Every structure is written in C-alpha cells, then in structure tokens.
Coordinates of C-alpha atoms and ligand atoms in Angstrom, one line a residue:
M15 CA 31.8 -42.6 -17.4
S16 CA 30.8 -42.0 -13.8
A17 CA 34.3 -42.9 -12.5
E18 CA 35.9 -40.2 -14.6
I19 CA 33.5 -37.6 -13.2
F20 CA 34.2 -38.7 -9.7
D21 CA 37.9 -38.4 -10.4
K22 CA 37.5 -34.9 -11.6
A23 CA 35.5 -33.9 -8.5
N24 CA 38.1 -35.4 -6.3
S25 CA 41.0 -33.7 -8.0
I26 CA 39.2 -30.4 -7.7
L27 CA 38.7 -31.0 -4.0
E28 CA 42.4 -31.8 -3.7
A29 CA 43.4 -28.6 -5.6
I30 CA 41.2 -26.5 -3.3
K31 CA 42.8 -28.0 -0.2
T32 CA 46.4 -27.4 -1.5
A33 CA 45.9 -24.0 -3.0
Q34 CA 47.8 -21.2 -1.3
P35 CA 46.6 -17.8 -2.5
K36 CA 48.1 -15.0 -0.5
T37 CA 47.4 -11.6 -1.9
A38 CA 44.0 -10.0 -2.1
E39 CA 44.2 -10.5 -5.8
E40 CA 45.1 -14.2 -5.6
I41 CA 42.4 -14.8 -3.2
E42 CA 39.9 -13.2 -5.5
Q43 CA 41.2 -15.4 -8.4
F44 CA 40.6 -18.4 -6.1
R45 CA 37.0 -17.4 -5.5
I46 CA 36.3 -16.8 -9.2
K47 CA 38.0 -20.1 -10.2
Y48 CA 36.0 -22.3 -7.8
I49 CA 32.9 -20.7 -6.5
G50 CA 32.3 -17.9 -9.1
S51 CA 29.1 -18.1 -11.2
K52 CA 31.2 -19.7 -14.0
G53 CA 33.5 -21.6 -11.6
L54 CA 34.5 -25.3 -11.4
V55 CA 32.0 -26.1 -8.6
K56 CA 29.1 -25.0 -10.8
G57 CA 30.6 -27.2 -13.5
L58 CA 30.6 -30.2 -11.2
F59 CA 26.9 -29.8 -10.5
G60 CA 26.3 -29.6 -14.2
E61 CA 27.8 -33.1 -14.6
M62 CA 25.0 -34.6 -12.5
R63 CA 23.1 -35.6 -15.6
N64 CA 26.0 -37.7 -16.8
V65 CA 26.3 -39.7 -13.6
D66 CA 24.7 -43.2 -13.4
N67 CA 21.5 -43.2 -11.5
E68 CA 22.6 -45.4 -8.7
R69 CA 25.6 -43.1 -8.0
K70 CA 23.8 -39.8 -8.3
R71 CA 23.2 -39.5 -4.5
E72 CA 26.9 -40.2 -3.8
Y73 CA 27.9 -37.7 -6.4
G74 CA 25.6 -35.1 -5.0
Q75 CA 27.3 -35.5 -1.6
L76 CA 30.7 -35.3 -3.1
T77 CA 30.1 -32.1 -5.1
N78 CA 28.5 -30.6 -2.1
S79 CA 31.6 -31.2 0.0
V80 CA 33.7 -29.7 -2.8
K81 CA 31.5 -26.6 -2.6
V82 CA 31.7 -26.3 1.2
A83 CA 35.5 -26.9 1.1
A84 CA 35.9 -24.0 -1.4
E85 CA 33.6 -21.7 0.5
E86 CA 35.2 -22.4 3.8
K87 CA 38.7 -22.0 2.4
F88 CA 37.8 -18.7 0.8
A89 CA 36.3 -17.4 4.1
S90 CA 39.3 -18.3 6.2
L91 CA 41.7 -16.9 3.6
K92 CA 39.8 -13.6 3.6
E93 CA 39.8 -13.4 7.4
E94 CA 43.6 -14.1 7.6
L95 CA 44.3 -11.4 5.0
E96 CA 42.1 -8.8 6.9
A97 CA 43.9 -9.6 10.2
K98 CA 47.2 -9.1 8.4
L99 CA 46.1 -5.7 7.1
D100 CA 44.9 -4.6 10.5
N101 CA 48.3 -5.4 11.9
V102 CA 49.9 -3.3 9.2
V103 CA 47.9 -0.3 10.5
E104 CA 49.0 -1.0 14.0
Q105 CA 52.6 -1.0 13.0
I106 CA 53.3 2.7 13.7
D107 CA 56.9 3.8 13.5
T108 CA 57.2 5.4 16.9
S109 CA 60.7 6.5 16.1
A110 CA 59.7 8.6 13.2
S111 CA 60.2 12.4 13.5
G112 CA 57.1 14.5 14.3
E113 CA 58.5 17.4 12.2
P114 CA 57.4 19.4 10.4
L115 CA 54.4 20.2 12.5
T116 CA 52.3 22.7 10.5
L117 CA 50.5 25.1 12.7
G118 CA 47.6 27.2 11.6
S119 CA 47.3 30.8 12.3
R120 CA 44.7 33.4 12.9
H121 CA 43.2 35.3 10.0
P122 CA 44.4 38.9 9.8
V123 CA 40.8 40.1 10.0
S124 CA 40.3 38.0 13.2
V125 CA 43.5 39.4 14.7
T126 CA 42.4 43.0 14.0
M127 CA 38.9 42.4 15.2
N128 CA 40.1 40.8 18.4
R129 CA 42.4 43.7 19.1
I130 CA 39.5 46.1 18.7
I131 CA 37.2 44.0 20.9
E132 CA 39.9 43.8 23.6
I133 CA 40.4 47.5 23.7
F134 CA 36.7 48.2 24.3
Q135 CA 36.4 45.3 26.7
R136 CA 39.0 47.1 28.9
I137 CA 36.6 50.0 29.4
G138 CA 33.5 47.9 30.1
F139 CA 31.9 47.1 26.8
V140 CA 30.6 43.5 26.4
V141 CA 30.4 41.6 23.2
A142 CA 26.9 41.1 21.7
E143 CA 26.6 38.9 18.6
D144 CA 23.6 38.4 16.4
R145 CA 22.3 37.0 13.1
E146 CA 23.6 37.8 9.7
I147 CA 20.3 37.0 8.0
E148 CA 18.2 39.8 9.3
D149 CA 14.7 41.2 8.8
D150 CA 14.1 44.5 7.2
W151 CA 12.8 46.0 10.4
H152 CA 16.0 45.5 12.5
N153 CA 18.3 46.4 9.7
F154 CA 16.5 49.5 8.4
T155 CA 13.2 50.5 9.9
A156 CA 14.1 50.4 13.5
M157 CA 17.3 52.3 12.7
N158 CA 15.2 55.2 11.5
T159 CA 15.4 54.2 7.8
P160 CA 11.9 53.4 6.8
E161 CA 11.0 52.2 3.3
D162 CA 11.3 55.0 0.7
H163 CA 14.0 56.7 2.8
P164 CA 16.7 57.8 0.4
A165 CA 19.4 56.5 2.8
R166 CA 18.4 52.9 1.9
D167 CA 20.2 53.6 -1.4
M168 CA 23.4 54.2 0.6
Q169 CA 23.7 50.5 1.0
D170 CA 23.0 48.1 -1.8
T171 CA 21.1 45.3 -0.1
Y172 CA 20.9 41.5 -0.8
Y173 CA 17.3 40.4 -0.2
L174 CA 16.4 36.8 0.1
M175 CA 14.8 35.5 -3.0
N176 CA 12.1 33.4 -1.4
D177 CA 11.2 36.1 1.2
P178 CA 12.0 39.7 0.3
S179 CA 11.2 40.9 3.8
M180 CA 14.5 39.2 4.8
L181 CA 18.0 40.3 3.9
L182 CA 21.7 39.8 4.6
R183 CA 22.5 42.6 7.1
T184 CA 24.1 45.6 5.5
H185 CA 25.7 46.8 8.8
T186 CA 26.1 45.6 12.3
S187 CA 23.8 48.4 13.4
S188 CA 21.0 45.8 13.2
V189 CA 22.4 44.4 16.4
Q190 CA 21.6 47.8 18.1
A191 CA 18.0 47.1 17.4
R192 CA 18.3 43.5 18.6
V193 CA 19.9 44.5 21.9
M194 CA 17.7 47.5 22.7
T195 CA 14.5 45.6 22.0
G196 CA 15.6 42.9 24.5
Q197 CA 17.0 45.0 27.3
Q198 CA 16.6 48.3 29.1
P199 CA 19.6 50.7 29.8
P200 CA 22.3 50.8 31.0
I201 CA 23.5 49.2 27.7
R202 CA 27.2 49.1 26.8
I203 CA 27.9 46.6 24.0
I204 CA 30.1 46.1 21.0
A205 CA 28.9 44.0 18.1
P206 CA 31.5 42.5 15.8
G207 CA 30.4 40.6 12.8
R208 CA 30.1 40.1 9.1
V209 CA 28.0 42.3 6.8
Y210 CA 27.0 42.1 3.1
R211 CA 26.5 44.6 0.4
N212 CA 25.8 44.2 -3.3
E213 CA 29.1 45.8 -4.4
T214 CA 31.3 45.1 -7.4
I215 CA 34.3 43.2 -6.1
S216 CA 37.6 45.0 -6.7
A217 CA 40.9 45.6 -4.9
R218 CA 39.2 48.2 -2.7
S219 CA 35.7 46.8 -2.0
H220 CA 34.0 43.5 -1.5
C221 CA 30.4 42.2 -1.2
Q222 CA 31.2 40.9 2.3
F223 CA 33.2 42.5 5.0
H224 CA 33.3 42.9 8.8
Q225 CA 32.3 45.7 11.2
V226 CA 32.5 46.4 14.9
E227 CA 29.5 48.3 16.2
G228 CA 29.4 50.1 19.5
L229 CA 26.4 51.2 21.5
Y230 CA 26.2 53.0 24.8
V231 CA 22.8 54.0 26.3
D232 CA 22.2 55.4 29.8
E233 CA 21.0 58.5 31.6
N234 CA 23.0 61.6 30.9
V235 CA 25.2 60.2 28.2
S236 CA 26.7 63.1 26.2
F237 CA 28.7 63.8 23.1
A238 CA 31.7 64.4 25.2
D239 CA 31.5 60.8 26.6
M240 CA 31.5 59.5 23.0
K241 CA 34.5 61.6 22.1
Q242 CA 36.5 60.4 25.1
T243 CA 35.6 56.7 24.3
L244 CA 36.6 57.0 20.7
Y245 CA 39.8 59.0 21.6
Y246 CA 40.8 56.1 24.0
F247 CA 40.3 53.7 21.1
A248 CA 42.4 55.8 18.7
K249 CA 45.2 56.0 21.3
E250 CA 45.2 52.3 22.0
M251 CA 44.8 51.1 18.5
Y252 CA 47.0 53.6 16.6
G253 CA 49.1 55.2 19.3
S254 CA 47.6 58.4 18.0
T255 CA 46.8 61.3 20.3
K256 CA 45.0 63.3 17.6
I257 CA 41.5 62.6 16.4
R258 CA 39.0 64.8 14.6
L259 CA 35.3 64.5 14.2
R260 CA 33.8 65.8 11.0
P261 CA 30.1 66.4 10.7
S262 CA 28.3 63.7 8.7
Y263 CA 24.9 62.1 8.2
F264 CA 23.5 58.8 9.3
P265 CA 19.7 58.2 9.7
F266 CA 20.2 56.6 13.1
T267 CA 22.2 59.3 14.8
E268 CA 21.8 63.1 15.4
P269 CA 24.2 64.7 15.3
S270 CA 26.4 62.4 13.2
A271 CA 30.1 62.5 12.7
E272 CA 32.9 60.6 11.0
M273 CA 36.1 60.1 13.0
D274 CA 39.6 60.5 11.5
V275 CA 42.7 59.4 13.3
Y276 CA 46.0 61.2 12.7
W277 CA 48.3 58.7 11.0
G278 CA 51.2 61.1 10.1
L279 CA 53.1 62.0 7.0
K280 CA 56.6 60.7 7.6
N281 CA 57.2 58.8 4.3
E282 CA 55.8 58.2 0.9
D283 CA 53.6 55.4 2.1
D284 CA 51.9 57.7 4.5
Y285 CA 51.1 60.1 1.7
R286 CA 49.6 57.4 -0.4
I287 CA 47.6 55.8 2.5
T288 CA 46.2 59.1 3.7
K289 CA 45.8 60.7 0.3
G290 CA 48.3 63.3 1.3
T291 CA 46.3 64.6 4.3
G292 CA 47.9 62.6 7.1
W293 CA 44.4 61.6 8.4
L294 CA 42.7 58.3 8.2
E295 CA 38.9 57.9 8.2
I296 CA 38.1 55.2 10.6
L297 CA 34.5 55.2 11.7
G298 CA 31.0 56.7 11.7
C299 CA 29.4 57.7 14.9
G300 CA 26.8 60.0 16.6
M301 CA 24.3 60.5 19.3
I302 CA 21.5 58.0 18.9
D303 CA 18.5 59.5 17.2
P304 CA 15.5 59.6 19.7
N305 CA 13.4 57.8 17.0
V306 CA 15.7 54.8 17.2
L307 CA 15.4 54.6 21.0
E308 CA 11.6 54.9 20.8
N309 CA 11.3 52.3 18.0
C310 CA 13.1 49.9 20.3
G311 CA 11.0 50.6 23.4
I312 CA 13.4 52.9 25.2
D313 CA 12.2 56.1 26.7
S314 CA 14.1 58.9 24.8
K315 CA 13.2 61.5 27.5
K316 CA 15.0 59.5 30.2
Y317 CA 17.9 58.0 28.2
T318 CA 20.4 59.2 25.7
G319 CA 23.3 57.3 24.0
F320 CA 25.9 57.2 21.4
A321 CA 26.9 54.6 18.8
W322 CA 29.5 54.0 16.2
G323 CA 30.3 51.6 13.4
M324 CA 33.7 50.8 11.9
G325 CA 35.0 48.6 9.1
I326 CA 37.6 46.0 10.0
E327 CA 39.1 45.1 6.6
R328 CA 40.5 48.5 5.9
Q329 CA 42.1 48.6 9.4
A330 CA 43.6 45.1 8.9
M331 CA 44.9 46.2 5.5
L332 CA 46.5 49.3 7.0
Q333 CA 48.1 47.4 9.8
Y334 CA 49.6 44.7 7.6
R335 CA 50.1 46.7 4.4
I336 CA 47.7 44.5 2.4
N337 CA 46.9 46.3 -0.9
D338 CA 44.0 44.2 -2.2
I339 CA 40.9 43.3 -0.1
R340 CA 40.3 40.2 -2.1
H341 CA 43.3 38.5 -0.4
L342 CA 41.3 38.5 2.8
F343 CA 38.6 36.3 1.4
E344 CA 40.5 33.8 -0.8
N345 CA 42.0 31.7 1.9
D346 CA 45.2 31.2 -0.1
V347 CA 47.6 29.5 2.3
R348 CA 50.6 31.4 0.8
F349 CA 48.9 34.6 1.9
L350 CA 47.6 33.4 5.3
S351 CA 50.8 31.7 6.5
Q352 CA 52.4 35.1 6.6
F353 CA 50.4 36.0 9.7
K354 CA 51.7 33.2 12.0
A355 CA 53.5 35.8 14.1
A356 CA 50.3 37.7 14.8
F357 CA 48.5 36.8 18.0
Ligands
DAH14 N1 26.1 51.6 10.0 C1 27.0 52.5 9.4 C2 27.6 52.0 8.1 O1 27.5 50.8 7.9 C3 28.1 52.9 10.3 C4 27.6 53.6 11.5 C5 27.6 55.0 11.5 C6 27.2 53.0 12.7 C7 27.2 55.7 12.6 C8 26.8 53.7 13.8 C9 26.7 55.0 13.8 O2 26.4 53.0 14.9 O3 26.3 55.7 14.9 O4 28.1 52.7 7.3

C-alpha cells in the first residue's frame, strides 16, 4: 500500500517539474491543480493515514518537498510572466505617427472675458478676484441694499441651506465691498467672475453666468471720468464711437445709468439683435453712493468714485452669434471645438 502512495507523490513531483504553463491563465490553472485548497498536494497530505507507521516520517518529508516544489515553481512562473508584461509596456513604437494631436481651446466666455480684462488693464485697472460663496453683508448690505430693501427682489438669491446668512453671490459687486474694506483709495480694479441667480434656465437666461465689475475711487472722480472710461471700452471692444447713457436705478450708485453701445442696423441680423433700435444694452454703472463708501470705511467727503457691472455671456453670444446661452454651460465638444481659432 505505502509503495503506491509514494509512487503517486513522486509522479506528482515529476509532473510539477516538467509542467510548462505560459499564459496567465495556464499559470493560474497550475496553481489550482497543485496548491489550491482542493489541489493534489492537499490530497497527498490526506494520504498520510494510509502510510505504514515506520514510513510516515519519510512520507511527510516527500509530500513537503512536493509542496515546496509546486510553490516555488508557481512563484517563479509568476515572476517571469510579470517581467514579460513589463517589457511589453516598454516596447513603444517610436516610429508611430504623433497625429492627430487634439488641442483644447479656450471657452468662448473666457475669450470674451479676457478681451474685456485686457482692455481695462491697458488703462491701469488691476484684476481683483474674490469668493463666490459670499455673506449677506458684502453682497447686499454693504452695497446699500439692507434687508427689506425692495431691490433685493431684483435678484433671486440662492442662500446656503445650513447657513442662511451665506449665499452664492448674485453679482460681482460684492467684490467692491471686499476691496474697499481692505484698502484705502486710490482704488482702480476690475473684478471678473461667476455669479448665480435663481432663474429658470432658458435659451436667454441661466442660473449661473459671468460678470466683470469695475471700481474707481479717488479724490475728485467725476461722472465725466466714468463716461470717458466706458467710451474707451466701447471703442476698443465694439469699434463703436457712439454710446449713450440712460438714467437707471441701482441701490449702490447715485446717479445710476445703463450704457448702450451703437451696434448699427446694416442687415436683418442687426435688427433682430438690437430689437430694431441699433443699440445694444451692455452694462449698468453710476457714481458710487456715499453710503457704500461709508459702509466700507471710506470717507465719502474726501473721496468719490464710479463703478460698473457687465454681463459676459451676452457679449460672447453677440460676438460669436450663439443663439442659446445653455450651449455655454454644457461643455459639448462639438460646440467648444468651434472656438479653436479664438485666442
Ligand atoms: N450689480 C449690478 C447687476 O448685477 C450691475 C451693476 C450696476 C454694477 C451698476 C455696478 C453698478 O457696479 O455701478 O445687475
């Protein structure tokens, strides 16, 4: 009886030594067959009770060497295979063509915003950026829009659920308060950034969009300074030498105005874009209300200033003839890849 069991162990040992599994799958089959939990080596150990007592020690040594042989073989097979796979990764075809090389492009909103920033930088404005999650004070109260002020209804606000004193800024005017509370005049900044309003999303309006705010505070700043600054912008951005300022209302400026740029009425498109008037409404502006200066710790007897705020999406849509604002937020590559030529 014992001899038979010894023969079996020896033939398994022989089979282990001569086996030549190559692929990952064959190697796994090898492992299962010999050292798996239901494998042949386990079976050999189970035969111990059938071995004559005086040969038990010898049999133990034999089965152990079968086990070690299987384990060592499996380990070295695995190592070999991994080395081979590593080599495959190293085998890069250096003669392969690098084409097509897909380049990204700037988003039309970024292109438009950068153009606007660049125009104002030329006349000495510096960029000031600040947070999108703002407190009520900087967004409204400091900007002369205290609680209960009817103008709060002009902008439908997203408040944070876990802290209703915090909100998503409804305009970049909040950056005016941030800058003026941190620095005394002269101040000459533009503040580009994203703003949020609880609006129904449609082809013409979105719950998120971008603005560029401007702020100029110093001694003896006049309405004429504002007019000249904004005229310069209209000329550079639209090549237009005609602007008009219509009286308007904003809580943070007095007097307030809205600026239109003359776009022209040369073709049918122009009629549609300007609703038949030839004029485009571009921004809101005005002389900073003394209350705003005082709220931010600036002496309103010594200093005056002007400010403006303009939306970016509408200007980008005009420039690129985009007819639905939602395109600007959907990141559809088929849409975006059309702007590769823009800078
Ligand atoms: N914050 C205004 C808005 O979002 C725009 C605006 C108007 C900004 C007049 C100004 C300003 O700085 O002076 O509609």
